[in-house]
Short mmCIF file of C-alpha atoms in Angstrom, two decimals:
data_model
loop_
_atom_site.label_atom_id
_atom_site.label_comp_id
_atom_site.label_asym_id
_atom_site.label_seq_id
_atom_site.Cartn_x
_atom_site.Cartn_y
_atom_site.Cartn_z
CA THR A 20 46.63 -34.96 25.65
CA GLN A 21 43.12 -36.38 25.76
CA LEU A 22 40.78 -34.55 23.40
CA LEU A 23 37.14 -34.51 24.41
CA GLU A 24 34.14 -33.81 22.27
CA GLN A 25 30.60 -33.54 23.54
CA SER A 26 27.61 -33.34 21.26
CA PRO A 27 25.36 -31.67 20.67
CA GLN A 28 26.68 -28.44 22.14
CA PHE A 29 23.14 -27.09 22.61
CA LEU A 30 19.85 -28.95 22.94
CA SER A 31 16.47 -27.31 23.42
CA ILE A 32 13.46 -29.59 23.85
CA GLN A 33 9.96 -29.71 25.25
CA GLU A 34 9.05 -31.38 28.50
CA GLY A 35 8.31 -35.06 27.99
CA GLU A 36 10.68 -35.59 25.07
CA ASN A 37 13.56 -38.06 25.12
CA LEU A 38 17.14 -37.08 24.34
CA THR A 39 20.65 -38.44 24.11
CA VAL A 40 23.92 -36.59 24.55
CA TYR A 41 27.30 -37.98 23.62
CA CYS A 42 30.84 -37.83 24.91
CA ASN A 43 33.78 -38.93 22.77
CA SER A 44 37.45 -39.07 23.57
CA SER A 45 40.60 -39.43 21.53
CA SER A 46 41.95 -41.85 24.12
CA VAL A 47 40.72 -44.43 26.59
CA PHE A 48 39.03 -43.26 29.76
CA SER A 49 40.31 -44.95 32.90
CA SER A 50 36.89 -44.13 34.30
CA LEU A 51 34.27 -41.64 33.24
CA GLN A 52 32.10 -39.30 35.23
CA TRP A 53 29.03 -37.38 34.16
CA TYR A 54 28.29 -34.13 35.93
CA ARG A 55 25.35 -31.74 35.68
CA GLN A 56 25.83 -28.06 36.39
CA GLU A 57 22.97 -25.64 36.93
CA PRO A 58 23.48 -21.91 36.28
CA GLY A 59 25.39 -20.25 39.09
CA GLU A 60 26.25 -23.52 40.82
CA GLY A 61 29.08 -26.02 40.81
CA PRO A 62 28.96 -29.30 38.88
CA VAL A 63 27.17 -32.14 40.63
CA LEU A 64 28.40 -35.69 40.13
CA LEU A 65 25.72 -37.90 38.56
CA VAL A 66 27.51 -41.18 37.92
CA THR A 67 30.84 -42.93 37.46
CA VAL A 68 31.30 -45.73 34.93
CA VAL A 69 34.39 -47.87 34.90
CA THR A 70 33.87 -51.04 32.83
CA GLY A 71 33.54 -51.05 29.04
CA GLY A 72 29.94 -51.74 28.05
CA GLU A 73 28.66 -50.75 31.47
CA VAL A 74 25.13 -49.35 31.73
CA LYS A 75 23.92 -47.46 34.77
CA LYS A 76 20.49 -46.06 35.43
CA LEU A 77 19.60 -43.16 37.67
CA LYS A 78 15.81 -42.75 37.59
CA ARG A 79 15.10 -41.38 34.08
CA LEU A 80 18.79 -41.11 33.18
CA THR A 81 20.63 -44.00 31.49
CA PHE A 82 24.40 -43.85 31.15
CA GLN A 83 26.29 -46.14 28.79
CA PHE A 84 30.04 -46.59 28.56
CA GLY A 85 31.41 -47.73 25.20
CA ASP A 86 33.01 -51.14 24.92
CA ALA A 87 36.36 -49.55 24.11
CA ARG A 88 35.99 -47.01 26.95
CA LYS A 89 36.47 -44.11 24.55
CA ASP A 90 32.90 -42.90 24.41
CA SER A 91 29.78 -42.60 26.50
CA SER A 92 26.17 -41.57 26.13
CA LEU A 93 23.56 -40.16 28.45
CA HIS A 94 19.92 -40.81 27.60
CA ILE A 95 17.14 -38.97 29.39
CA THR A 96 13.60 -40.28 29.16
CA ALA A 97 10.65 -37.92 29.47
CA ALA A 98 12.77 -34.86 30.15
CA GLN A 99 11.61 -32.40 32.79
CA PRO A 100 12.47 -28.72 33.30
CA GLY A 101 14.55 -29.78 36.29
CA ASP A 102 16.90 -31.59 33.89
CA THR A 103 17.97 -28.24 32.47
CA GLY A 104 21.68 -27.63 32.85
CA LEU A 105 25.16 -28.10 31.48
CA TYR A 106 26.15 -31.77 31.17
CA LEU A 107 29.86 -32.48 31.43
CA CYS A 108 31.95 -35.63 30.98
CA PRO A 109 35.52 -34.74 31.91
CA GLY A 110 38.61 -36.69 31.07
CA THR A 111 41.24 -37.34 33.71
CA SER A 112 44.97 -36.77 33.61
CA TYR A 113 46.99 -37.49 36.75
CA GLY A 114 43.96 -36.77 38.91
CA LYS A 115 43.05 -33.50 37.19
CA LEU A 116 39.72 -33.28 35.42
CA THR A 117 39.82 -31.92 31.87
CA PHE A 118 36.48 -30.59 30.67
CA GLY A 119 35.14 -29.95 27.21
CA GLN A 120 32.46 -27.35 26.53
CA GLY A 121 29.72 -29.74 27.58
CA THR A 122 26.13 -29.94 26.37
CA ILE A 123 23.74 -27.20 27.39
CA LEU A 124 20.27 -28.73 27.77
CA THR A 125 17.16 -26.60 28.06
CA VAL A 126 13.84 -28.33 28.76
CA HIS A 127 10.85 -26.08 28.21
CA PRO A 128 7.65 -26.65 30.22
CA ASP B 21 28.94 -34.47 55.69
CA THR B 22 27.99 -30.98 54.58
CA GLY B 23 29.71 -30.98 51.20
CA VAL B 24 32.26 -28.56 49.82
CA SER B 25 31.60 -24.95 50.77
CA GLN B 26 32.99 -21.77 49.25
CA ASP B 27 32.96 -18.22 50.47
CA PRO B 28 31.99 -15.71 49.28
CA ARG B 29 29.49 -16.86 46.66
CA HIS B 30 29.79 -13.58 44.80
CA LYS B 31 32.49 -10.93 44.73
CA ILE B 32 32.47 -7.66 42.82
CA THR B 33 35.70 -5.71 42.82
CA LYS B 34 37.42 -2.94 40.95
CA ARG B 35 40.35 -3.57 38.69
CA GLY B 36 43.60 -3.50 40.60
CA GLN B 37 42.16 -4.68 43.91
CA ASN B 38 43.16 -7.91 45.64
CA VAL B 39 40.60 -10.61 46.40
CA THR B 40 40.72 -13.80 48.42
CA PHE B 41 38.40 -16.77 48.22
CA ARG B 42 38.02 -19.60 50.69
CA CYS B 43 37.18 -23.26 50.15
CA ASP B 44 36.26 -25.75 52.86
CA PRO B 45 36.45 -29.28 51.47
CA ILE B 46 34.54 -32.31 52.63
CA SER B 47 36.11 -33.31 55.93
CA GLU B 48 38.89 -35.88 55.62
CA HIS B 49 39.25 -35.26 51.87
CA ASN B 50 42.98 -34.94 51.43
CA ARG B 51 42.95 -33.66 47.84
CA LEU B 52 41.68 -30.22 46.95
CA TYR B 53 41.43 -28.68 43.49
CA TRP B 54 40.79 -25.20 42.16
CA TYR B 55 39.20 -24.64 38.74
CA ARG B 56 38.14 -21.54 36.84
CA GLN B 57 35.11 -21.42 34.57
CA THR B 58 34.20 -18.67 32.13
CA LEU B 59 30.80 -18.29 30.53
CA GLY B 60 29.98 -21.00 28.03
CA GLN B 61 33.02 -23.10 28.85
CA GLY B 62 33.75 -26.08 31.04
CA PRO B 63 35.92 -25.62 34.12
CA GLU B 64 39.69 -25.31 33.64
CA PHE B 65 42.18 -26.71 36.13
CA LEU B 66 44.21 -24.18 38.10
CA THR B 67 45.99 -26.04 40.91
CA TYR B 68 45.69 -28.86 43.40
CA PHE B 69 46.82 -29.85 46.86
CA GLN B 70 47.39 -33.16 48.53
CA ASN B 71 47.11 -32.38 52.21
CA GLU B 72 49.05 -29.10 52.61
CA ALA B 73 51.36 -29.65 49.64
CA GLN B 74 50.62 -27.83 46.40
CA LEU B 75 51.51 -30.47 43.84
CA GLU B 76 50.69 -28.84 40.52
CA LYS B 77 49.91 -25.45 39.08
CA SER B 78 48.48 -24.76 35.65
CA ARG B 79 50.08 -22.30 33.28
CA LEU B 80 46.79 -20.42 33.64
CA LEU B 81 47.86 -19.53 37.16
CA SER B 82 49.83 -16.33 36.63
CA ASP B 83 52.11 -14.79 39.24
CA ARG B 84 49.15 -12.74 40.46
CA PHE B 85 47.45 -15.90 41.68
CA SER B 86 48.46 -17.74 44.82
CA ALA B 87 46.82 -20.61 46.62
CA GLU B 88 47.46 -22.04 50.05
CA ARG B 89 46.23 -24.89 52.19
CA PRO B 90 48.16 -24.27 55.39
CA LYS B 91 46.84 -27.06 57.60
CA GLY B 92 45.66 -29.47 54.96
CA SER B 93 42.04 -28.54 55.54
CA PHE B 94 40.59 -25.31 54.06
CA SER B 95 42.26 -23.55 51.16
CA THR B 96 42.46 -19.95 50.00
CA LEU B 97 42.93 -18.58 46.50
CA GLU B 98 44.19 -15.00 46.27
CA ILE B 99 44.26 -12.87 43.16
CA GLN B 100 46.38 -9.75 43.34
CA ARG B 101 45.89 -6.69 41.15
CA THR B 102 42.75 -8.09 39.57
CA GLU B 103 42.12 -7.58 35.86
CA GLN B 104 38.85 -7.68 33.97
CA GLY B 105 39.94 -10.96 32.40
CA ASP B 106 39.90 -12.55 35.86
CA SER B 107 36.10 -12.35 35.88
CA ALA B 108 34.92 -15.94 36.11
CA MET B 109 33.45 -18.58 38.39
CA TYR B 110 36.10 -20.06 40.68
CA LEU B 111 35.30 -23.62 41.67
CA CYS B 112 36.80 -25.76 44.38
CA ALA B 113 36.58 -29.54 44.45
CA SER B 114 37.77 -32.18 46.86
CA THR B 115 38.28 -35.90 46.87
CA THR B 116 39.89 -38.78 48.69
CA ALA B 117 41.45 -42.06 47.72
CA LEU B 118 38.36 -43.72 49.22
CA ALA B 119 36.07 -42.06 46.67
CA GLY B 120 35.34 -43.67 43.34
CA PRO B 121 38.03 -43.46 40.67
CA ASN B 122 38.64 -39.85 39.59
CA GLU B 123 35.52 -38.61 41.37
CA GLN B 124 35.65 -35.04 42.57
CA PHE B 125 33.01 -33.18 44.55
CA PHE B 126 32.52 -29.54 43.73
CA GLY B 127 31.50 -26.58 45.81
CA PRO B 128 28.97 -23.98 44.62
CA GLY B 129 31.69 -21.67 43.34
CA THR B 130 32.62 -18.03 43.82
CA ARG B 131 31.50 -15.73 41.04
CA LEU B 132 34.06 -12.93 40.58
CA THR B 133 33.23 -9.79 38.64
CA VAL B 134 36.03 -7.30 38.03
CA LEU B 135 34.81 -3.86 36.99
#
């Protein structure tokens, strides 16, 4: 069973600050997705990374996949209140997504 | 492509009542998943369908829960004799072999409150 750990669990920052959240797994990811979930809504897919060492950018968000494909980071530059939400990086087992608790990010104006 | 839709968005019911939720996946997505999410937790897998076949059910899915996807398109999740512990967000997701690896696309969820 793949064990997932996301850190920090909670992050509260001011608008304009930079931040990084982390996702670590006990086993290799075949691929890794990052999702953001706003209160009362379903998770929204942000990115998929597949290759070890891969870096993808989505506007102010930078996603990095570890060389060994067991960890990933999400860096947000100049955070905005619209970035507030629960960030999730599920593992996959036979097509099912397995979620950890995620990182709850709050960006204050 | 209008995305995954779920109905209703909110449901309040009394303990012991039956409830049914509907999920309409993205058209031509042959795989459909149900997840449950309680406050402060990530979603937990309940069951999934490939076309009309229900291929796996989680141990979380007690006998009071049943899911169907009769024509391989929309799906329903029924909870019989609801209990207060069933209060949660019920999420539906769909995907296809043509999507990126392990990518699933979620609906907005149905928030169930059992009084």
